[in-house]
Every structure is written in structure tokens, then in C-alpha cells.
Short mmCIF file of C-alpha atoms in Angstrom, two decimals:
data_model
loop_
_atom_site.label_atom_id
_atom_site.label_comp_id
_atom_site.label_asym_id
_atom_site.label_seq_id
_atom_site.Cartn_x
_atom_site.Cartn_y
_atom_site.Cartn_z
CA MET A 22 0.00 0.06 -0.01
CA ARG A 23 1.10 3.49 -0.91
CA ILE A 24 0.28 6.73 0.76
CA GLY A 25 1.82 9.50 -1.48
CA PRO A 26 5.55 8.81 -1.73
CA TYR A 27 5.47 6.28 1.09
CA THR A 28 5.33 2.53 0.53
CA LEU A 29 4.15 0.65 3.65
CA LYS A 30 5.78 -2.59 4.61
CA ASN A 31 2.37 -4.24 5.20
CA ARG A 32 -1.32 -3.72 5.41
CA LEU A 33 -1.46 -3.13 9.25
CA ILE A 34 -2.01 0.45 10.66
CA VAL A 35 -2.53 1.50 14.21
CA ALA A 36 -5.52 3.71 14.74
CA PRO A 37 -5.25 7.06 16.37
CA MET A 38 -6.51 6.89 19.89
CA ALA A 39 -6.76 9.78 22.31
CA GLY A 40 -4.73 9.02 25.39
CA VAL A 41 -3.27 5.86 23.94
CA THR A 42 -1.21 6.46 20.63
CA ASP A 43 1.51 8.59 22.22
CA ARG A 44 5.02 8.28 20.95
CA PRO A 45 6.12 5.32 23.28
CA PHE A 46 3.00 3.31 22.10
CA ARG A 47 3.38 4.23 18.37
CA MET A 48 7.07 3.32 18.36
CA LEU A 49 6.39 -0.07 20.19
CA CYS A 50 3.56 -1.02 17.62
CA LYS A 51 5.87 -0.28 14.77
CA LYS A 52 8.50 -2.37 16.38
CA MET A 53 5.96 -5.27 16.73
CA GLY A 54 5.13 -5.14 13.12
CA ALA A 55 2.66 -2.29 12.28
CA ALA A 56 3.47 -0.50 9.10
CA MET A 57 2.26 3.02 10.26
CA ALA A 58 0.87 4.45 13.48
CA VAL A 59 -1.27 7.67 13.43
CA SER A 60 -0.80 10.00 16.33
CA GLU A 61 -3.27 11.17 18.88
CA MET A 62 -5.29 14.00 17.44
CA ILE A 63 -3.85 17.51 17.79
CA THR A 64 -6.44 20.42 18.03
CA SER A 65 -6.40 23.00 15.44
CA ASN A 66 -7.12 25.54 18.28
CA LYS A 67 -4.07 27.78 18.14
CA SER A 68 -4.52 28.91 21.82
CA LEU A 69 -3.78 25.20 22.90
CA TRP A 70 -0.67 24.69 20.78
CA ALA A 71 1.72 25.73 23.54
CA THR A 72 0.32 23.39 26.26
CA ALA A 73 2.42 20.57 27.54
CA LYS A 74 -0.13 18.04 26.27
CA THR A 75 -0.08 19.40 22.64
CA LEU A 76 3.70 19.72 22.59
CA ARG A 77 4.03 16.01 23.74
CA ARG A 78 1.65 14.93 21.15
CA ALA A 79 3.71 16.74 18.44
CA ASP A 80 7.00 15.04 19.62
CA HIS A 81 8.20 12.51 17.05
CA THR A 82 11.85 12.06 18.22
CA GLY A 83 13.28 8.81 17.08
CA GLU A 84 9.99 7.66 15.51
CA VAL A 85 10.19 5.37 12.52
CA GLU A 86 8.87 6.79 9.23
CA PRO A 87 6.25 7.53 7.96
CA ILE A 88 5.19 9.97 10.71
CA SER A 89 1.41 10.53 10.50
CA VAL A 90 -0.15 13.35 12.63
CA GLN A 91 -3.89 13.61 13.07
CA ILE A 92 -5.42 17.14 13.43
CA ALA A 93 -8.92 17.95 14.53
CA GLY A 94 -11.11 20.99 14.18
CA SER A 95 -14.04 22.62 12.20
CA ASP A 96 -12.58 25.84 10.76
CA PRO A 97 -10.88 25.29 7.37
CA ALA A 98 -8.34 28.12 7.85
CA GLN A 99 -7.35 26.89 11.25
CA MET A 100 -7.11 23.33 10.10
CA ALA A 101 -4.75 24.53 7.24
CA GLU A 102 -2.56 26.36 9.58
CA ALA A 103 -2.40 23.33 12.07
CA ALA A 104 -1.47 21.23 9.11
CA ARG A 105 1.44 23.57 8.04
CA ILE A 106 2.72 23.86 11.67
CA ASN A 107 2.72 20.05 12.12
CA VAL A 108 4.53 19.52 8.85
CA GLU A 109 7.31 22.00 9.98
CA GLN A 110 7.63 19.97 13.18
CA GLY A 111 8.21 16.72 11.31
CA ALA A 112 4.82 15.31 10.21
CA GLN A 113 5.14 13.44 6.89
CA ILE A 114 1.54 12.66 6.49
CA ILE A 115 -1.36 14.86 7.81
CA ASP A 116 -4.56 12.97 8.84
CA ILE A 117 -7.93 14.78 9.26
CA ASN A 118 -10.23 13.58 12.08
CA MET A 119 -13.74 13.11 11.00
CA GLY A 120 -14.26 9.93 12.92
CA CYS A 121 -14.14 10.72 16.58
CA PRO A 122 -17.50 10.28 18.13
CA ALA A 123 -16.68 11.73 21.58
CA LYS A 124 -19.07 14.40 22.74
CA LYS A 125 -16.35 16.85 23.76
CA VAL A 126 -15.19 16.83 20.08
CA CYS A 127 -18.54 16.75 18.49
CA ASN A 128 -20.00 19.41 20.66
CA VAL A 129 -17.63 21.79 19.02
CA ALA A 130 -18.73 20.55 15.58
CA ALA A 131 -15.47 18.63 14.93
CA GLY A 132 -14.70 14.85 14.54
CA SER A 133 -17.73 12.94 13.13
CA ALA A 134 -20.02 15.83 13.81
CA LEU A 135 -18.72 17.32 10.58
CA LEU A 136 -20.41 14.49 8.58
CA ARG A 137 -23.70 16.42 8.95
CA ASP A 138 -22.18 19.39 6.82
CA GLU A 139 -20.82 17.97 3.63
CA ALA A 140 -20.08 21.38 2.19
CA LEU A 141 -17.96 22.26 5.29
CA VAL A 142 -16.21 18.89 4.88
CA GLY A 143 -15.32 19.89 1.37
CA ARG A 144 -13.90 23.28 2.40
CA ILE A 145 -11.82 21.67 5.20
CA LEU A 146 -10.42 18.92 2.94
CA ASP A 147 -9.53 21.51 0.26
CA ALA A 148 -7.98 23.86 2.55
CA VAL A 149 -5.68 21.29 4.19
CA VAL A 150 -4.60 19.59 1.00
CA LYS A 151 -3.66 23.00 -0.57
CA ALA A 152 -1.83 24.04 2.70
CA VAL A 153 0.79 21.32 2.66
CA ASP A 154 3.12 19.53 0.28
CA VAL A 155 2.77 16.10 2.01
CA PRO A 156 0.05 13.44 1.75
CA VAL A 157 -3.30 14.30 3.46
CA THR A 158 -5.42 11.33 4.73
CA LEU A 159 -8.98 11.29 6.25
CA LYS A 160 -10.43 9.15 8.89
CA THR A 161 -14.12 9.04 9.16
CA ARG A 162 -17.25 6.95 9.78
CA THR A 163 -20.07 5.57 7.71
CA GLY A 164 -22.32 8.43 8.58
CA TRP A 165 -23.88 10.56 11.39
CA SER A 166 -26.55 7.84 12.08
CA PRO A 167 -27.74 4.57 10.82
CA GLU A 168 -30.49 6.45 8.92
CA HIS A 169 -27.98 9.01 7.49
CA ARG A 170 -24.98 6.99 6.09
CA ASN A 171 -23.20 9.28 3.59
CA ALA A 172 -19.84 7.71 3.56
CA LEU A 173 -19.97 7.16 -0.23
CA ARG A 174 -20.54 10.90 -0.88
CA ILE A 175 -17.76 11.88 1.65
CA ALA A 176 -15.38 9.37 0.10
CA ARG A 177 -15.94 10.80 -3.51
CA LEU A 178 -15.53 14.19 -2.28
CA ALA A 179 -12.36 13.43 -0.41
CA GLU A 180 -10.95 11.82 -3.65
CA ASP A 181 -11.91 14.93 -5.63
CA CYS A 182 -10.25 17.23 -3.05
CA GLY A 183 -6.92 15.28 -3.41
CA ILE A 184 -7.07 13.23 -0.33
CA ALA A 185 -4.30 10.44 -0.56
CA ALA A 186 -6.05 7.63 1.47
CA LEU A 187 -9.34 7.18 3.41
CA ALA A 188 -9.64 5.27 6.66
CA LEU A 189 -13.28 4.21 7.34
CA HIS A 190 -14.67 2.96 10.50
CA GLY A 191 -17.76 0.65 10.13
CA ARG A 192 -19.99 2.50 12.54
CA THR A 193 -21.86 5.78 12.44
CA ARG A 194 -21.34 8.60 14.94
CA GLU A 195 -24.55 7.73 16.69
CA ASP A 196 -23.43 4.15 17.20
CA MET A 197 -20.29 5.22 19.21
CA TYR A 198 -18.66 1.91 19.84
CA ARG A 199 -21.84 -0.02 20.47
CA GLY A 200 -22.92 -2.96 18.52
CA ALA A 201 -20.84 -4.63 15.76
CA ALA A 202 -19.04 -2.67 12.96
CA GLU A 203 -20.46 -3.37 9.55
CA TYR A 204 -18.32 -3.72 6.48
CA ASP A 205 -20.88 -3.49 3.67
CA THR A 206 -20.51 0.25 3.50
CA ILE A 207 -16.74 -0.08 3.60
CA ARG A 208 -16.97 -2.55 0.64
CA ALA A 209 -19.22 -0.18 -1.28
CA VAL A 210 -16.91 2.79 -0.73
CA LYS A 211 -13.85 0.76 -1.81
CA ALA A 212 -15.59 -0.17 -5.15
CA SER A 213 -16.44 3.40 -5.79
CA ILE A 214 -13.11 5.20 -5.31
CA GLY A 215 -9.63 4.96 -6.70
CA ILE A 216 -7.53 5.93 -3.67
CA PRO A 217 -6.43 3.49 -1.05
CA LEU A 218 -9.06 2.60 1.57
CA ILE A 219 -8.26 1.44 5.17
CA ALA A 220 -10.88 -0.65 7.00
CA ASN A 221 -11.39 -0.05 10.58
CA GLY A 222 -13.76 -1.33 13.35
CA ASP A 223 -13.77 -4.60 15.54
CA ILE A 224 -10.60 -6.09 13.81
CA ASP A 225 -9.29 -7.93 16.77
CA THR A 226 -7.74 -11.23 15.59
CA PRO A 227 -5.52 -12.30 12.64
CA GLN A 228 -8.46 -14.28 11.18
CA LYS A 229 -10.83 -11.09 11.39
CA ALA A 230 -8.09 -9.10 9.72
CA GLN A 231 -8.07 -11.48 6.82
CA GLN A 232 -11.75 -11.80 6.54
CA VAL A 233 -12.32 -7.95 6.47
CA LEU A 234 -9.49 -7.53 3.86
CA GLN A 235 -11.02 -10.11 1.68
CA TYR A 236 -14.57 -9.06 2.02
CA THR A 237 -14.16 -5.34 1.66
CA GLY A 238 -11.26 -5.29 -0.87
CA ALA A 239 -9.57 -2.70 1.40
CA ASP A 240 -5.97 -1.98 0.88
CA ALA A 241 -5.17 -2.13 4.67
CA VAL A 242 -6.80 -2.60 8.12
CA MET A 243 -6.53 -0.16 11.00
CA ILE A 244 -6.29 -1.82 14.46
CA GLY A 245 -7.35 0.31 17.61
CA ARG A 246 -8.68 -1.22 20.86
CA ALA A 247 -7.33 -4.70 20.01
CA ALA A 248 -3.69 -3.37 20.31
CA GLN A 249 -4.11 -1.98 23.82
CA GLY A 250 -1.97 -4.26 26.06
CA ARG A 251 -1.33 -6.52 23.15
CA PRO A 252 0.94 -4.77 20.71
CA TRP A 253 2.16 -7.99 19.39
CA ILE A 254 -1.08 -8.44 17.64
CA PHE A 255 0.50 -6.84 14.52
CA ARG A 256 3.11 -9.54 14.14
CA GLU A 257 0.45 -12.24 14.71
CA MET A 258 -1.77 -10.68 12.06
CA GLN A 259 1.18 -10.26 9.62
CA HIS A 260 2.22 -13.94 10.19
CA TYR A 261 -1.33 -15.11 9.58
CA LEU A 262 -1.81 -13.10 6.49
CA GLU A 263 1.51 -14.35 5.06
CA THR A 264 1.12 -18.04 5.96
CA GLY A 265 -2.45 -18.76 6.94
CA GLU A 266 -1.07 -20.04 10.40
CA CYS A 267 -1.37 -18.71 13.89
CA LEU A 268 1.82 -17.90 15.88
CA PRO A 269 1.97 -19.64 19.34
CA PRO A 270 1.24 -17.37 22.26
CA PRO A 271 4.23 -15.19 23.32
CA THR A 272 6.32 -16.32 26.31
CA VAL A 273 5.81 -14.76 29.55
CA THR A 274 9.50 -13.76 29.71
CA GLU A 275 9.16 -11.81 26.42
CA ILE A 276 6.12 -9.91 27.37
CA ARG A 277 7.72 -9.16 30.79
CA GLN A 278 10.60 -7.51 29.06
CA LEU A 279 8.39 -5.71 26.52
CA LEU A 280 6.13 -4.20 29.13
CA LEU A 281 9.18 -3.19 31.38
CA GLU A 282 10.64 -1.35 28.31
CA HIS A 283 7.25 0.22 27.60
CA LEU A 284 7.16 1.38 31.03
CA ASP A 285 10.60 2.84 30.95
CA ASP A 286 9.59 4.78 27.74
CA LEU A 287 6.51 6.07 29.38
CA TYR A 288 8.49 7.28 32.51
CA GLY A 289 11.03 8.90 30.37
CA PHE A 290 8.45 10.58 28.13
CA TYR A 291 6.05 11.82 30.86
CA GLY A 292 8.12 12.02 33.87
CA GLU A 293 7.72 10.54 37.38
CA TYR A 294 4.37 11.75 38.41
CA SER A 295 2.41 11.53 35.11
CA GLY A 296 4.39 8.56 33.81
CA CYS A 297 3.36 6.48 36.86
CA ARG A 298 -0.25 7.26 36.49
CA ILE A 299 -0.46 6.97 32.67
CA ALA A 300 1.26 3.53 32.91
CA ARG A 301 -1.58 2.20 35.00
CA LYS A 302 -3.91 1.83 32.19
CA HIS A 303 -1.38 0.14 30.01
CA ILE A 304 -0.48 -2.36 32.75
CA ALA A 305 -4.13 -3.10 33.27
CA TRP A 306 -4.50 -3.72 29.49
CA TYR A 307 -1.43 -6.02 29.43
CA THR A 308 -2.59 -8.09 32.33
CA ARG A 309 -6.33 -8.30 31.44
CA GLY A 310 -7.43 -11.95 31.54
CA LEU A 311 -4.22 -13.32 33.06
CA ARG A 312 -3.98 -15.42 36.31
CA GLY A 313 -4.40 -13.36 39.53
CA SER A 314 -4.65 -10.05 37.48
CA ASN A 315 -7.52 -8.48 39.29
CA GLU A 316 -5.81 -8.67 42.64
CA PHE A 317 -2.44 -7.50 41.13
CA ARG A 318 -4.09 -4.49 39.52
CA GLN A 319 -5.86 -3.47 42.77
CA THR A 320 -2.46 -3.38 44.39
CA MET A 321 -0.65 -1.79 41.54
CA TYR A 322 -3.22 1.16 41.35
CA GLN A 323 -2.14 2.20 44.84
CA LEU A 324 1.57 2.65 43.99
CA GLU A 325 2.68 6.29 43.56
CA GLU A 326 6.23 5.87 42.36
CA THR A 327 7.49 4.43 39.08
CA GLY A 328 10.23 2.34 40.83
CA SER A 329 7.76 0.43 42.97
CA GLN A 330 5.35 0.08 39.97
CA ARG A 331 8.04 -1.30 37.69
CA GLN A 332 9.12 -3.76 40.59
CA ALA A 333 5.55 -4.96 41.03
CA VAL A 334 5.06 -5.59 37.36
CA ALA A 335 8.33 -7.54 37.19
CA GLY A 336 7.23 -9.59 40.21
CA TYR A 337 3.87 -10.34 38.80
CA PHE A 338 5.32 -11.59 35.53
CA ASP A 339 8.02 -13.67 37.43
CA GLN A 340 5.15 -15.36 39.05
CA LEU A 341 3.39 -16.11 35.84
CA ALA A 342 6.59 -17.50 34.44
CA SER A 343 6.85 -19.93 37.29
CA LEU A 344 3.41 -21.35 36.30
CA SER A 345 3.66 -21.38 32.49
CA GLU A 346 6.22 -20.62 29.76
CA HIS A 347 3.58 -18.85 27.66
CA LEU A 348 0.85 -16.38 28.36
CA GLU A 349 -2.30 -17.97 29.24
CA TYR A 350 -5.53 -16.25 29.49
CA LEU A 351 -8.26 -17.42 31.86
CA ASP A 352 -11.02 -17.60 29.23
CA GLU A 353 -8.81 -19.84 27.09
CA LEU A 354 -7.97 -21.94 30.19
CA ALA A 355 -11.66 -22.38 30.94
CA GLU A 356 -12.46 -23.49 27.32
CA GLU A 357 -9.73 -26.10 27.64
CA THR A 358 -10.94 -27.38 30.87
CA VAL A 359 -14.51 -27.70 29.47
CA SER A 360 -13.31 -29.49 26.38
CA ALA A 361 -11.10 -31.88 28.38
#
């Protein structure tokens, strides 16, 4: 798959997720096999550009190319300026957010709220594409509500405006993340446009990645929540797409080291206070479904220092390693017990 001058090494992309796809997470997912990772969205509101949060989100030091930065807003001129500034700061691809369903984004007529105003969508896309000399991509949803699916019109408009690739989530804004994503609209959009299409929504296993690629004809798939606490899902998916076979579960020792390195990156990126607190959700995701994880998390949440947090994580995984060489999830263990 190509986006402008960039040829991606495979068909697996990390979805932009607020509070998740920071630089440490993006770099880790790329290390584990993702071809590209899109940053957390950066507001086009100029008054917020100097905040610590925005400056961190715009930090791409040491990141593997291509560097894709998502911007969000509803004013064409502001969005164009935000695109220019981010390109000056190292962005190689600009992604426009018209997919976020969060109320705090939609209430300011940004994100997927824009799908109600197709004329404004066109002005934003045109302004951003003309403002920068790098590829511009668009992430959107199938429509505002199940009764108002306009992804086909938005996709054709995007192509006409010069958008280089389109990522489409198989839900409407009204759906939020409820119910199951549908891929019929994605399939229809792919058949109607000539630019690359990335399918998104509920792609959580190697088998599902293959099924969605085959059914929709999409050029790539975008993985979001399924990568939280399981960044090695990208190598599992790539192996399955190449061979049709599933990799064995990773060893406890490998994931222990992977998580500890992830924690060290978070601590270095955010500092002692914020690093310890931001790390909690990642630790919770990594340990979800593992033996004794509920009790471990309740203890871990009380820790206020990075050193003690890191030590607790190492001890927990050492305990797991004494019981099994590979990661074992409780639901899988239960299924094995029933079948036996």
C-alpha cells in the first residue's frame, strides 16, 4: 500500500486513539510489526498549541517513518494552519479527524459531527490539501446515524479534493462503539473510489483481519482497541496473512521485558508523576485476563512511584513465568477445561 511517496511494509496500521497512541506506544507497535501508527489528534485551536499536552503529542523524536499526525477542528483556515505547523515539526502525513464520536469533540462541531455538513467537509479537505506538500489522509465513519449514512459521498468528495487515502470505521457517529461494526459500507466505498481505503472497526484477531480485507477489498486494516495491552497483535496478524497459520502465544518472559521497556519509555516521556499514572492503564490492558490479574491491579493502582510500580510488574510476571512458559488467558484456560 502506498500513501503519497510512502510505501508501507504491510497492510497493518495503528488507529489514532486519544490518550493511547502517544510516541512510546506508536514506536512499540511499529517495532512489533505495524506499518504505520497515527498520532493522537492535535487540536487546530491555536490557543492550545503551547500546552504541555499538545507539545508532547507533536513530539516524534526517534520515530520510524512515515510519521502521521492527526489534526482535529472545524474551521478550514485553522485546520490548514495546523497542518502547516505540524509539517514544519516533522509530520510526513497529515490525517484529518472526522471519525471521533466523543461528545467533547462533536460538541464543537469537529470529529464525526462534521459529517452532517458535507459542504464544510469539502472546504476543510480542500484547505488542508492545498496548505501542505505532504499527503493528506482522512479518517471518518459511515455516517452521522444509521439512517444517514453518507460515507459514499464523503469518500468521493475526499478523492476529488486530493485526499491520498481514506480510513473508514464501520460504525456511524450515533453508534459510538456500540454493536458490531459493519463492512458492507466499507466494501461499497472501496468499489467507488480509486484512492487507497483502510478498513477499521472490530478487527481484533488475525483471522478477522484477513476476513475484512477479503470481504471489503480494502488496501489495509486499522487496528485500535485490540492493540491496547497487546501490541504484538501486529506480528500475529502479519504472520497469519502471509502463511495462514497462527503464531503460538508469546512467552511470559518476552512480554515481561516488553512491558518493562514500555514502562521505561512512558516514564522517560512523561516524567515521574504523570508517567506512573499513565502507565496504570497500559499495565491493566497487558494483564487483563491473566491469572491473578484482578488482585495484582488493585495493588498496583495504589503505587505512587515508578520504581515500585516497575518492581511490582516484574514480580507479577515472574510469578506467571513460574506457572507457564507462555501467556495463558483465563477464558482460554476455561475453554480447555470444558473441552477436556
